[in-house]
XYZ file of C-alpha atoms in Angstrom:
785
model
C 142.658 33.641 211.137
C 145.550 31.720 212.646
C 148.264 30.512 210.237
C 147.322 26.945 211.022
C 143.658 27.561 210.269
C 142.558 24.974 207.654
C 140.702 27.681 205.740
C 143.921 29.655 205.502
C 145.850 26.612 204.262
C 143.192 25.927 201.599
C 143.352 29.572 200.457
C 147.154 29.426 200.180
C 146.907 26.133 198.245
C 144.395 27.608 195.824
C 146.592 30.656 195.262
C 149.628 28.456 194.642
C 147.725 26.229 192.205
C 146.308 29.281 190.462
C 149.764 30.710 190.132
C 151.020 27.446 188.676
C 148.165 27.378 186.170
C 148.967 30.913 185.135
C 152.655 30.149 184.967
C 151.991 27.067 182.853
C 149.950 28.975 180.294
C 151.899 28.930 177.051
C 153.189 32.310 176.005
C 155.246 33.491 173.070
C 156.741 36.645 171.556
C 155.034 38.914 169.032
C 157.409 41.330 167.341
C 158.087 42.985 164.021
C 158.425 46.327 162.287
C 156.109 49.217 161.445
C 156.925 51.012 158.182
C 155.443 53.553 155.787
C 153.361 51.739 153.162
C 154.891 53.681 150.246
C 158.532 54.312 151.174
C 159.074 51.379 153.579
C 160.753 53.813 155.963
C 160.590 52.676 159.607
C 158.108 54.623 161.728
C 159.427 55.729 165.116
C 156.936 56.169 167.955
C 154.046 54.047 166.620
C 152.105 52.236 169.341
C 151.432 48.537 168.882
C 149.087 46.635 171.199
C 147.438 43.232 171.390
C 143.719 44.032 171.301
C 141.662 42.986 174.307
C 144.480 42.133 176.736
C 144.121 43.095 180.392
C 146.519 44.402 181.474
C 147.330 45.821 178.058
C 150.251 44.194 176.230
C 151.812 46.883 174.080
C 154.951 48.671 173.007
C 156.234 51.696 171.102
C 158.437 51.293 168.035
C 162.112 52.305 168.199
C 164.128 54.286 165.632
C 164.249 51.215 163.369
C 160.468 50.822 163.545
C 160.845 47.656 165.611
C 158.589 46.531 168.428
C 158.712 43.542 170.770
C 155.756 42.205 172.758
C 156.874 39.507 175.174
C 154.890 36.855 177.043
C 151.767 37.044 174.864
C 149.267 34.214 175.480
C 149.247 31.833 172.514
C 146.192 31.511 170.300
C 144.383 33.878 167.980
C 144.570 37.621 168.452
C 144.297 41.016 166.794
C 147.229 43.452 166.735
C 146.594 47.190 166.465
C 149.050 49.878 165.303
C 148.490 53.626 165.669
C 150.488 56.737 164.856
C 149.693 60.398 164.388
C 149.410 61.230 160.685
C 148.682 57.649 159.672
C 145.577 55.530 159.339
C 145.087 52.948 162.046
C 145.949 49.358 161.136
C 144.460 46.281 162.783
C 145.770 42.854 161.818
C 142.985 40.468 162.721
C 143.029 36.721 163.303
C 146.778 36.380 163.895
C 147.669 32.875 165.114
C 150.441 32.717 167.730
C 152.021 29.285 168.109
C 153.868 28.196 171.263
C 156.821 26.945 169.203
C 157.183 29.897 166.864
C 157.486 33.649 167.316
C 154.981 35.766 165.405
C 156.907 38.298 163.303
C 154.727 40.995 161.720
C 155.368 43.491 158.960
C 152.913 46.333 159.572
C 152.580 48.866 156.747
C 150.765 52.113 157.565
C 149.074 54.420 155.066
C 149.623 58.151 155.464
C 146.346 59.931 156.202
C 145.027 62.855 154.208
C 144.517 64.684 157.509
C 148.114 65.083 158.675
C 147.674 66.443 162.195
C 145.610 63.711 163.700
C 145.457 59.971 164.001
C 142.844 58.690 161.589
C 140.810 55.718 162.748
C 139.675 53.457 159.924
C 137.374 50.596 160.829
C 139.388 47.370 160.783
C 136.445 45.390 159.456
C 136.616 47.380 156.225
C 140.113 46.033 155.490
C 139.628 42.311 155.974
C 140.559 40.304 152.911
C 141.552 43.375 150.895
C 144.754 43.262 148.853
C 147.750 45.111 150.293
C 148.574 46.442 146.826
C 147.047 49.918 147.015
C 146.925 50.159 143.196
C 144.455 47.242 143.129
C 141.055 48.851 143.633
C 138.757 45.917 142.845
C 138.665 42.207 141.921
C 141.557 41.509 144.288
C 141.921 39.635 147.542
C 144.601 38.564 150.002
C 145.591 34.892 150.085
C 146.190 34.219 153.756
C 148.558 31.345 154.508
C 146.612 30.716 157.697
C 143.404 30.384 155.647
C 144.921 27.769 153.333
C 145.654 25.609 156.379
C 142.126 25.627 157.817
C 139.894 25.726 154.702
C 138.610 22.237 153.867
C 140.010 21.025 150.560
C 142.815 23.604 150.600
C 145.543 21.088 151.605
C 147.921 24.014 152.188
C 147.829 24.969 148.490
C 146.944 28.600 147.594
C 145.752 27.556 144.125
C 143.182 25.208 145.677
C 142.223 27.709 148.360
C 141.241 30.400 145.804
C 138.682 27.980 144.321
C 136.504 29.044 147.263
C 136.480 32.646 145.981
C 133.554 33.865 143.852
C 134.087 33.592 140.100
C 136.662 30.798 140.440
C 136.038 27.165 139.456
C 138.437 24.411 140.480
C 139.367 21.350 138.458
C 137.230 18.360 139.533
C 139.748 15.900 138.056
C 142.141 16.683 140.915
C 144.589 19.277 139.570
C 144.803 22.748 141.110
C 144.066 24.322 137.716
C 141.477 27.099 137.958
C 138.958 28.688 135.599
C 138.374 32.365 136.430
C 135.298 34.129 135.063
C 135.039 31.683 132.158
C 138.627 32.158 130.941
C 140.960 29.328 129.981
C 143.506 28.471 132.693
C 146.184 29.328 130.086
C 145.539 32.995 130.892
C 146.645 32.756 134.560
C 149.880 34.516 135.555
C 152.148 33.371 138.407
C 154.461 35.925 140.047
C 156.987 35.528 142.859
C 158.787 38.395 144.604
C 157.339 40.798 142.042
C 158.369 38.965 138.860
C 156.790 36.451 136.483
C 157.805 32.826 137.057
C 157.181 29.510 135.266
C 154.229 27.372 136.332
C 155.186 26.357 139.920
C 153.477 22.957 139.876
C 154.725 19.400 139.592
C 153.700 17.258 136.577
C 152.806 20.290 134.448
C 152.731 20.461 130.638
C 153.752 23.332 128.384
C 151.200 26.126 128.392
C 149.537 24.938 131.592
C 149.277 26.982 134.790
C 148.292 24.229 137.218
C 149.118 20.704 138.299
C 148.367 18.125 140.982
C 150.936 19.382 143.533
C 152.283 22.897 144.054
C 156.040 23.376 144.248
C 155.467 26.394 146.527
C 155.473 25.051 150.089
C 153.010 26.735 152.455
C 155.717 27.136 155.123
C 157.652 29.391 152.748
C 154.805 31.671 151.634
C 153.844 35.005 153.131
C 150.362 36.469 152.788
C 149.977 37.062 149.042
C 147.365 38.333 146.588
C 144.969 37.006 143.958
C 143.514 39.214 141.194
C 140.622 38.186 138.932
C 140.134 41.003 136.414
C 140.519 44.678 135.437
C 144.124 44.388 136.608
C 146.290 47.233 137.890
C 148.751 48.680 135.380
C 151.744 46.799 136.821
C 150.311 43.412 135.727
C 150.926 42.471 132.114
C 150.927 39.389 129.882
C 147.727 38.161 131.565
C 144.025 37.980 130.684
C 142.534 35.666 133.332
C 143.980 35.941 136.859
C 147.168 36.796 138.768
C 148.783 34.898 141.635
C 151.111 37.523 143.157
C 153.056 35.395 145.633
C 155.652 36.433 148.195
C 158.126 34.428 150.238
C 158.142 35.270 153.907
C 161.270 36.305 155.765
C 162.945 34.021 158.272
C 163.223 34.778 161.962
C 166.162 37.172 162.388
C 166.655 36.538 166.118
C 166.307 32.808 166.808
C 166.444 29.493 164.970
C 163.148 27.656 164.390
C 162.266 24.412 162.625
C 159.188 22.745 161.173
C 158.961 19.056 160.245
C 156.009 17.695 158.277
C 155.267 14.082 157.422
C 152.224 13.312 155.328
C 150.654 11.743 152.281
C 151.878 14.481 149.944
C 155.439 14.598 151.178
C 157.994 14.737 153.966
C 159.636 18.108 154.399
C 161.769 20.182 156.739
C 161.818 23.963 157.072
C 164.604 25.829 158.886
C 164.980 29.536 159.597
C 167.094 31.833 161.710
C 169.441 34.824 161.832
C 172.398 35.312 159.486
C 175.503 35.623 161.697
C 177.115 39.045 161.633
C 174.296 40.768 159.725
C 171.913 42.885 161.812
C 168.383 42.065 160.785
C 169.607 39.381 158.379
C 167.746 36.079 158.173
C 167.515 32.852 156.231
C 164.587 30.558 155.412
C 164.920 27.204 153.638
C 162.718 24.211 152.884
C 163.170 20.775 151.292
C 160.448 18.239 150.468
C 160.446 14.736 149.048
C 157.541 12.588 147.885
C 156.361 10.274 150.670
C 155.086 7.730 148.144
C 158.504 7.663 146.483
C 160.115 6.957 149.861
C 157.690 4.101 150.507
C 158.177 2.738 146.992
C 161.947 2.768 147.423
C 161.592 0.905 150.720
C 159.325 -1.700 149.118
C 156.357 -0.751 151.302
C 154.144 0.069 148.324
C 154.274 -1.791 145.036
C 151.992 -0.609 142.281
C 152.309 1.006 138.871
C 152.459 4.757 138.561
C 154.099 5.990 141.773
C 154.454 9.801 141.505
C 157.957 10.895 142.478
C 158.787 14.507 143.138
C 161.077 16.716 145.141
C 161.285 20.462 145.635
C 163.209 23.063 147.579
C 163.079 26.786 148.258
C 165.053 29.420 150.121
C 165.177 33.133 150.928
C 168.025 35.099 152.490
C 167.508 38.679 153.668
C 170.594 40.916 153.906
C 170.035 44.478 155.172
C 172.877 46.809 154.147
C 172.138 50.035 156.001
C 171.997 53.107 153.770
C 172.632 50.904 150.720
C 169.205 49.363 151.174
C 168.157 45.740 151.608
C 169.251 42.827 149.446
C 167.646 39.411 149.288
C 168.412 36.163 147.516
C 165.731 33.592 146.786
C 165.199 30.382 144.918
C 162.555 27.786 144.122
C 162.746 24.536 142.209
C 161.184 21.138 141.728
C 161.420 17.929 139.697
C 158.739 15.284 139.194
C 158.336 12.060 137.258
C 155.957 9.160 136.892
C 156.129 5.862 134.988
C 152.700 4.427 134.190
C 151.802 1.145 132.533
C 148.513 -0.142 131.171
C 148.305 -3.922 131.631
C 144.580 -4.323 131.162
C 142.084 -5.949 133.516
C 144.056 -9.213 133.849
C 147.401 -7.394 134.226
C 149.087 -10.034 132.084
C 149.738 -7.990 128.930
C 151.495 -4.624 128.598
C 149.396 -2.430 126.284
C 151.017 0.952 126.922
C 153.811 2.609 128.855
C 154.221 6.348 129.548
C 157.320 7.859 131.123
C 156.694 11.506 131.979
C 158.795 14.106 133.777
C 158.738 17.829 134.446
C 160.995 20.369 136.109
C 161.031 24.048 137.017
C 163.333 26.357 138.909
C 164.155 29.976 139.551
C 166.928 31.774 141.395
C 166.928 35.520 141.857
C 167.986 38.589 143.772
C 166.133 41.709 144.860
C 167.290 45.113 146.053
C 165.164 47.712 147.822
C 166.550 51.201 148.357
C 165.136 54.476 149.619
C 165.987 57.439 147.391
C 165.537 60.723 149.204
C 162.531 60.701 151.493
C 159.740 59.929 149.035
C 161.061 57.378 146.539
C 161.672 53.646 146.818
C 163.394 51.706 144.038
C 162.749 47.946 143.894
C 165.017 46.038 141.491
C 164.973 42.334 140.682
C 166.993 39.959 138.523
C 166.429 36.257 137.998
C 167.184 33.248 135.875
C 164.535 30.557 135.566
C 164.029 27.341 133.692
C 161.240 24.882 133.063
C 160.506 21.943 130.853
C 158.990 18.505 130.444
C 159.728 15.190 128.757
C 157.565 12.335 127.516
C 158.141 8.876 126.080
C 154.889 7.078 125.244
C 154.709 3.581 123.785
C 151.500 1.763 122.854
C 150.156 -1.086 120.731
C 149.159 -0.377 117.143
C 145.611 -1.767 117.135
C 143.164 -4.000 119.059
C 144.565 -7.512 119.426
C 148.199 -6.494 118.963
C 150.698 -6.671 121.821
C 153.911 -5.192 120.374
C 154.650 -1.713 121.712
C 155.593 1.066 119.323
C 156.761 4.602 120.076
C 153.831 6.998 119.760
C 155.143 10.200 121.375
C 158.650 11.266 122.263
C 160.014 14.666 123.154
C 161.718 17.089 125.486
C 160.790 20.739 125.941
C 163.186 23.145 127.669
C 163.133 26.905 128.240
C 165.405 29.237 130.226
C 164.536 32.847 130.980
C 166.694 35.779 132.029
C 164.524 38.486 133.569
C 165.232 41.900 135.109
C 162.831 44.525 136.407
C 162.909 47.823 138.225
C 159.983 49.585 139.896
C 160.001 53.101 141.348
C 157.395 54.074 143.950
C 157.043 57.828 144.475
C 154.922 59.606 147.062
C 154.224 63.134 145.851
C 152.104 63.850 148.912
C 149.453 62.114 150.999
C 146.966 62.297 148.113
C 149.160 61.359 145.141
C 151.350 58.331 144.521
C 153.103 57.099 141.371
C 154.422 53.648 140.511
C 156.397 53.060 137.311
C 158.522 50.209 136.100
C 160.120 48.251 133.289
C 160.481 44.474 132.826
C 162.799 42.831 130.295
C 162.772 39.076 129.686
C 164.744 36.916 127.289
C 163.714 33.317 126.670
C 166.183 30.745 125.416
C 164.536 27.535 124.271
C 165.181 24.057 122.915
C 162.023 22.274 121.791
C 161.733 18.805 120.293
C 158.580 16.704 119.975
C 157.703 13.708 117.784
C 154.030 12.715 117.485
C 152.519 9.675 115.784
C 150.419 10.514 112.745
C 147.920 7.686 112.102
C 147.188 9.080 108.625
C 150.806 8.679 107.472
C 151.505 5.777 109.874
C 154.742 7.310 111.161
C 156.231 9.675 113.720
C 156.364 13.298 112.622
C 158.478 16.016 114.189
C 156.098 18.775 115.340
C 158.694 20.744 117.318
C 162.362 21.119 116.420
C 163.524 24.581 117.367
C 166.396 26.286 119.182
C 166.429 30.032 119.629
C 165.486 33.034 121.729
C 162.626 35.473 122.226
C 162.584 38.809 124.040
C 159.675 40.417 125.877
C 159.691 44.035 127.051
C 157.050 45.489 129.353
C 156.695 48.961 130.846
C 154.022 50.489 133.042
C 153.073 53.573 134.994
C 150.202 54.010 137.432
C 148.894 56.924 139.456
C 146.833 56.785 142.639
C 144.877 59.902 143.575
C 143.057 60.002 146.899
C 140.635 62.792 146.101
C 139.185 62.595 149.597
C 138.818 60.143 152.458
C 135.924 58.623 150.498
C 137.021 58.740 146.862
C 140.128 57.129 145.317
C 141.073 57.020 141.630
C 143.773 54.797 140.134
C 144.803 54.997 136.496
C 147.701 53.916 134.367
C 148.986 52.267 131.241
C 150.853 49.039 130.466
C 152.859 48.392 127.299
C 153.778 44.863 126.138
C 156.123 44.080 123.223
C 156.888 40.506 122.131
C 159.823 40.323 119.728
C 159.159 36.761 118.528
C 156.082 37.841 116.556
C 156.805 41.601 116.575
C 153.552 42.356 118.412
C 152.954 45.393 120.641
C 150.025 46.236 122.896
C 149.287 49.563 124.636
C 146.819 49.014 127.455
C 145.192 51.865 129.436
C 143.664 50.993 132.845
C 141.411 52.970 135.223
C 139.531 52.184 138.453
C 137.690 54.086 141.177
C 136.539 53.362 144.716
C 133.864 55.395 146.499
C 133.645 54.708 150.248
C 130.227 56.260 150.751
C 130.173 55.265 154.440
C 132.438 53.314 156.814
C 130.537 50.115 155.945
C 129.560 50.619 152.301
C 131.590 51.108 149.111
C 131.177 51.109 145.321
C 133.950 50.201 142.874
C 134.296 50.426 139.109
C 137.169 49.577 136.799
C 138.079 48.934 133.168
C 141.137 48.226 131.084
C 142.743 46.526 128.115
C 144.824 43.375 128.571
C 146.836 41.001 126.391
C 149.107 37.985 126.632
C 151.339 35.742 124.617
C 150.388 32.151 123.929
C 152.579 29.261 125.020
C 155.936 29.258 123.250
C 155.223 25.893 121.595
C 152.204 27.416 119.824
C 154.510 29.762 117.876
C 157.146 27.073 117.242
C 154.914 24.188 116.090
C 155.734 23.005 112.570
C 154.051 20.959 109.838
C 155.507 19.117 106.808
C 154.800 20.402 103.312
C 154.883 16.985 101.622
C 158.433 17.461 100.310
C 160.287 16.788 103.544
C 160.393 20.444 104.545
C 158.804 21.887 107.670
C 157.122 25.243 108.187
C 156.416 27.061 111.467
C 152.768 27.535 110.710
C 151.970 30.012 113.533
C 155.182 32.042 113.690
C 153.282 35.256 112.949
C 150.398 34.726 115.374
C 149.788 37.915 117.373
C 148.849 38.629 120.974
C 145.595 37.399 122.489
C 143.611 40.400 123.778
C 140.685 41.300 126.012
C 138.909 44.352 127.426
C 137.662 44.064 131.023
C 134.942 46.031 132.788
C 133.915 45.493 136.440
C 131.318 47.103 138.719
C 131.350 46.229 142.421
C 129.544 46.808 145.701
C 130.718 46.006 149.234
C 128.872 46.262 152.546
C 129.649 45.194 156.088
C 126.381 43.640 157.293
C 127.750 43.473 160.828
C 131.083 43.825 162.579
C 132.410 40.576 161.051
C 130.076 39.780 158.124
C 130.719 41.197 154.652
C 128.602 41.170 151.491
C 130.474 41.601 148.234
C 129.011 41.684 144.708
C 130.800 42.196 141.390
C 129.372 42.233 137.866
C 131.771 41.961 134.945
C 131.957 41.942 131.170
C 135.032 40.835 129.230
C 135.193 41.455 125.494
C 137.595 38.976 123.890
C 139.178 40.011 120.595
C 142.140 39.070 118.404
C 141.498 35.533 119.598
C 143.481 32.693 117.938
C 141.160 30.586 115.768
C 141.815 28.165 112.921
C 142.538 29.939 109.653
C 139.959 27.899 107.753
C 136.560 29.067 106.562
C 133.827 27.118 108.332
C 136.092 25.985 111.197
C 134.882 26.313 114.792
C 138.324 25.751 116.339
C 139.379 28.245 119.052
C 142.601 27.906 121.032
C 140.812 29.386 124.061
C 139.144 26.002 124.607
C 142.558 24.517 125.440
C 143.898 24.549 128.989
C 147.431 23.457 128.059
C 149.640 22.191 125.225
C 149.651 23.412 121.599
C 148.141 22.737 118.184
C 149.534 22.256 114.672
C 146.492 23.909 113.092
C 147.087 27.152 111.214
C 145.853 29.989 113.460
C 144.888 33.599 112.893
C 143.859 36.387 115.308
C 140.332 36.803 113.955
C 138.201 35.224 116.687
C 135.971 37.077 119.126
C 134.141 36.173 122.326
C 132.898 37.372 125.665
C 132.631 36.441 129.318
C 129.912 38.062 131.370
C 128.486 37.350 134.772
C 127.784 38.348 138.307
C 129.314 36.943 141.487
C 128.355 37.404 145.118
C 129.749 36.308 148.446
C 128.688 36.598 152.060
C 131.616 36.008 154.386
C 131.684 35.741 158.155
C 135.309 36.412 159.053
C 137.068 34.290 161.643
C 135.898 35.693 164.986
C 134.714 34.078 168.191
C 136.235 30.801 167.085
C 134.425 30.215 163.782
C 134.131 31.387 160.177
C 131.787 30.769 157.244
C 131.330 31.832 153.627
C 128.798 31.308 150.852
C 129.470 32.247 147.226
C 127.464 32.135 144.013
C 128.736 32.978 140.533
C 126.603 32.976 137.396
C 128.353 33.422 134.072
C 128.100 33.006 130.316
C 131.115 32.453 128.046
C 130.765 32.389 124.249
C 133.084 32.596 121.261
C 132.900 32.946 117.489
C 135.481 31.450 115.126
C 135.660 31.711 111.332
C 132.481 29.652 110.925
C 130.625 32.782 112.135
C 128.597 30.872 114.733
C 128.400 31.870 118.390
C 129.200 28.783 120.444
C 129.614 27.824 124.076
C 133.204 27.951 125.213
C 134.563 24.868 126.934
C 134.538 26.783 130.231
C 130.983 28.132 129.980
C 130.022 26.292 133.158
C 127.042 28.531 133.899
C 127.397 28.639 137.665
C 129.758 27.914 140.540
C 128.677 27.842 144.177
C 130.455 27.212 147.476
C 129.379 26.902 151.094
C 132.026 26.463 153.759
C 132.445 26.846 157.489
C 134.947 26.035 160.191
C 135.124 25.985 163.957
C 137.939 25.905 166.511
C 137.299 24.175 169.829
C 139.568 24.914 172.793
C 140.053 21.762 174.836
C 141.236 21.187 178.361
C 141.604 23.679 181.184
C 141.842 27.415 180.613
C 145.307 28.363 179.424
C 146.058 24.960 177.897
C 147.094 25.184 174.256
C 144.928 22.371 172.925
C 142.774 23.135 169.895
C 140.494 20.973 167.747
C 139.705 22.404 164.311
C 136.848 21.172 162.141
C 135.531 22.412 158.840
C 133.738 21.543 155.629
C 133.337 22.854 152.121
C 130.537 21.904 149.738
C 130.858 23.008 146.127
C 128.749 22.523 143.035
C 129.587 23.749 139.547
C 128.212 23.361 136.079
C 129.892 20.862 133.773
C 132.292 21.874 131.036
C 131.239 21.818 127.389
C 132.748 19.355 124.931
C 132.414 18.043 121.400
C 130.788 14.554 121.373
C 132.817 11.623 120.057
C 131.557 9.686 117.019
C 132.143 6.101 118.144
C 131.612 4.359 114.789
C 133.794 6.838 112.934
C 136.473 6.448 115.603
C 136.448 2.657 115.269
C 136.723 2.923 111.471
C 139.578 5.448 111.676
C 141.402 3.768 114.556
C 141.604 7.086 116.397
C 139.279 9.544 118.143
C 136.887 11.274 115.735
C 134.547 13.982 116.981
C 131.129 14.852 115.614
C 130.426 17.848 113.409
C 128.811 19.796 116.276
C 131.642 21.493 118.242
C 131.014 22.270 121.904
C 127.422 21.041 121.669
C 127.267 18.883 124.832
C 127.685 19.835 128.479
C 128.851 17.612 131.288
C 126.686 17.028 134.330
C 127.029 19.368 137.345
C 129.849 18.331 139.672
C 129.211 18.088 143.418
C 131.978 17.749 145.988
C 132.130 17.727 149.781
C 135.479 18.247 151.510
C 136.140 18.037 155.245
C 139.050 18.862 157.519
C 139.825 17.837 161.102
C 142.970 18.896 162.956
C 144.197 18.639 166.533
C 146.958 20.929 167.781
C 148.654 20.799 171.156
C 151.305 23.254 172.259
C 154.019 22.937 174.864
C 156.760 25.342 175.808
C 158.824 25.887 172.614
C 157.246 22.941 170.780
C 153.882 22.165 169.165
C 152.347 19.109 167.526
C 149.505 18.933 165.013
C 147.802 16.034 163.292
C 145.521 16.935 160.416
C 143.247 15.078 158.002
C 142.000 16.999 154.953
C 139.650 14.719 153.036
C 138.733 15.540 149.434
C 135.412 14.327 148.018
C 134.159 12.745 151.231
C 131.051 11.286 149.569
C 133.044 9.662 146.770
C 131.062 11.270 143.939
C 132.173 10.011 140.518
C 130.648 12.436 138.009
C 132.297 12.115 134.562
C 134.301 15.263 133.788
C 135.888 14.213 130.484
C 135.621 11.548 127.777
C 138.020 9.878 125.338
C 138.066 7.119 122.740
C 139.916 3.991 123.879
C 141.340 2.478 120.698
C 142.276 -0.766 122.478
C 138.757 -1.510 123.752
C 137.023 0.400 120.920
C 134.729 2.255 123.260
C 134.266 5.699 124.791
C 135.597 5.855 128.347
C 134.783 8.445 130.987
C 137.254 10.306 133.191
C 135.542 10.692 136.578
C 136.170 13.420 139.114
C 138.855 12.774 141.694
C 137.760 10.026 144.081
C 137.921 10.258 147.867
C 141.423 11.344 148.858
C 142.395 11.638 152.536
C 145.453 13.866 152.942
C 146.870 13.132 156.404
C 149.750 15.141 157.816
C 151.684 15.428 161.062
C 153.451 18.705 161.863
C 156.115 19.278 164.504
C 157.282 22.827 165.210
C 160.243 23.435 167.503
C-alpha cells in the first residue's frame, strides 16, 4: 500500500486511537511486604504476581521483603505470593483504586515439607481468620465487605449481623446478640488489647450504640470470633471483635474526604520524614446534623451531636524493632424534649452525653530467629452523663429531677505476648495482661416508693485485673492441626479467679472438605457499676449490695463442617452447646430475675452466682464469594436459650429468638468503554429474626402505682418476627490520581414497623410500643485524592 492509501490512513488512525485508549486506562501501584507469619521476618526472594494478567505483572521481594508492582490496571484483582518452603498465599478480591495505592501485608505460613513450594488452594482460605490459633467459629471482617454489604453503612458491628448465629438490633443500634448471649458478653479489642465500648451514645455495660467511633477508613482487615475462643481471649463469653488499625502509606501522601448523613470527615496519610518505612494515618469526623443545626438549616428537638478522631504512627527502628503510636476517641451528646402532640407543653427533658478514648503504644521485636515479642501499653477512659427531668403525674406540668449522674472510668493497661516457632509443626504463644481501673461513679435515681432521689452509685476507687495465657499449635500433618491452651483471669475487686483450659482441632480431610471441633471454659466480669451499686438500709447508711459477686462463667463446645461446593461457593455448618453456670441471679427464693436478660446498665437487686442456663443451636451458611463481579450469601441459625434462677423454673431468656436468617447479594457493573474506571454497585440484604422475649406489663397495676409494673409471669411473651430489607447503590468513577463515589445505603426499605419493645407511659397512662428503626437512607459522597 502507498502511504497515502486511505486504508493505510484508517489503520494508522485506529492504532493511534487504540494506543490512546490504552494509555488512558487508569493504572495504579500495588506494593507491600511479604513476611513470615510467625516471626514477621521479611522473606527475600518471594514471587508476587497479579493473577490473570497478560503479560504477567509480577516482582520478586528484596532483602526487606518489599515488592512493587507498577502500572496495574485498577479494579478488582487477586494477588499471589509463592516461596520455596512456604505455603502459597492468594489474596482474592483486592480492590485497586485510581486515587490510592494498594499496600499489602502478605504473611506466609511455613510448610511442613521444607524443600518444596506447597500449593494450598486459595478457595480454602477465603473468610478464614488470620489468627492461626483460632481453629473454628472465627471469620475475617473485611473492610471492603463493610462498604458493599447492604445495611453495613461502613460499620463492622453491623456487617457481622450478616454472619450465621448473629442477630442485629432492630431498634437501630449496632448491638449484636451472638448465639443467644446477652450483648454484655461481647469484647472489643484494638491493636491486641481490650478497649472500652467504641460507640457513640453508649451506656455503662453496653457493647454497642447507634454510631461506631471506629472509622472504616482507619480499620484494617480484622477478625470476629463467636465461641470456643482461643486461649489468648479472656474476659469474654459471647463474641470478640479483634480490630486492627491499618498503616498509612509510607511513600506518598493520600487523602480521603467524606460528606454524608452520618458525618463529615477527612483522612490523611503519608510517610514520616526521616524515618525509613515510617508512616502516619489520621482521621477526624464531625456530625453532619450538628453542623446543619449550628447553621440553622435544621431545627428540631433531639439533634445528635458527636465527634471522633483516630490516628496511628508507625516508626521502624531497625534492629530495635518497630514502634507504633495510636489513639482513638469520641464524644457525643443529645438533648431531647417531650412536648406532647400539640408541642405546647414541656413534659420531659433529657440531656445525655457519652465519651470514650484510648491512646497507646506498641513495640514488636524479633528475638533470635524464632521469637517475636509484642508489647503494648495504653491508657483509656470512658463514661457517660445524664440529667433527666419529668413531670410528677398526669395533668402536672412542673418538671422535677428524676435521674442525675456521671460515670467515669480510666484504665491503665499493659500486655506482652511472645510468639515462638519451635519448628514448622509446633508454635507457642504466651502472654500476660495487667489492667488497673480507676473510677468515679455517681448516680441519683428517683424512687417513687419513697418519693425522693436516692443515690445508687457514689464510689471512687480502683480495681485490678490480671490475665495470663499460653497456647500451643501442633500441625500433626498437612491435614490435622491441634490447638490447645489455658487462660487465667483474676479480678481483684471481688477476689475471683478463673482457670480456663481450651482445645480445638481441624481435620482437612481433602482440599475442599474439613471438620472442626473445639471446647473450652470462659468467664467475664460484669459491668463495674454492678459491683458498685448501693442501697440504703433505712438508717441513712448505704451498702454495696453486690460487692462480692463473682465471675460469670460458661463452657463452650462447637462442632463444625466446611465444604467448597465449587471454586467460589462454600458451605459451612456449626453446631454448638454453651453451658452457662455461676450466673448472676437475684438472691431471693422464688425470684426469676437473671442479669443475663440485660443488655446494658446495672441493677440494685441483691445478686448471687447461683443461676444456670444454656444456649444450643445449629447455624449454616452458603456463601458465593465475590468473583466475576457478584457475590451472594444465605444463612440460617436455629437456637434455644434458657435459664433457671432461684425460682427453679426453666424460662426463656430475653434473647431466645429461635431463628435468624439472612439472604444477601451484590453486583458490580462496569460502565463505559473498556478501560474506563466507572463502576455501578448494587446490592440487597433481607433478614428475618424471631422476636425477643419480655415480661408483659400490667396496665391497671401500673396506673395504680404510677410506674411500670410487670405481671407475675417473667419472660412469658415473645415479640413478633422482625423483617427488614436493606439496599445499597453506589457509583464510582476514577480519574488519574482522583476518584469520586456517591453511595446510598438504605435501611429498612419497606418501612416495616414491627414493635420490638414496650413500656408504660405514665403521662398518657397507656402501654406504648417501640417500633423497629424506620426507613433510613444513609447517603455519602467520597473523594479520594
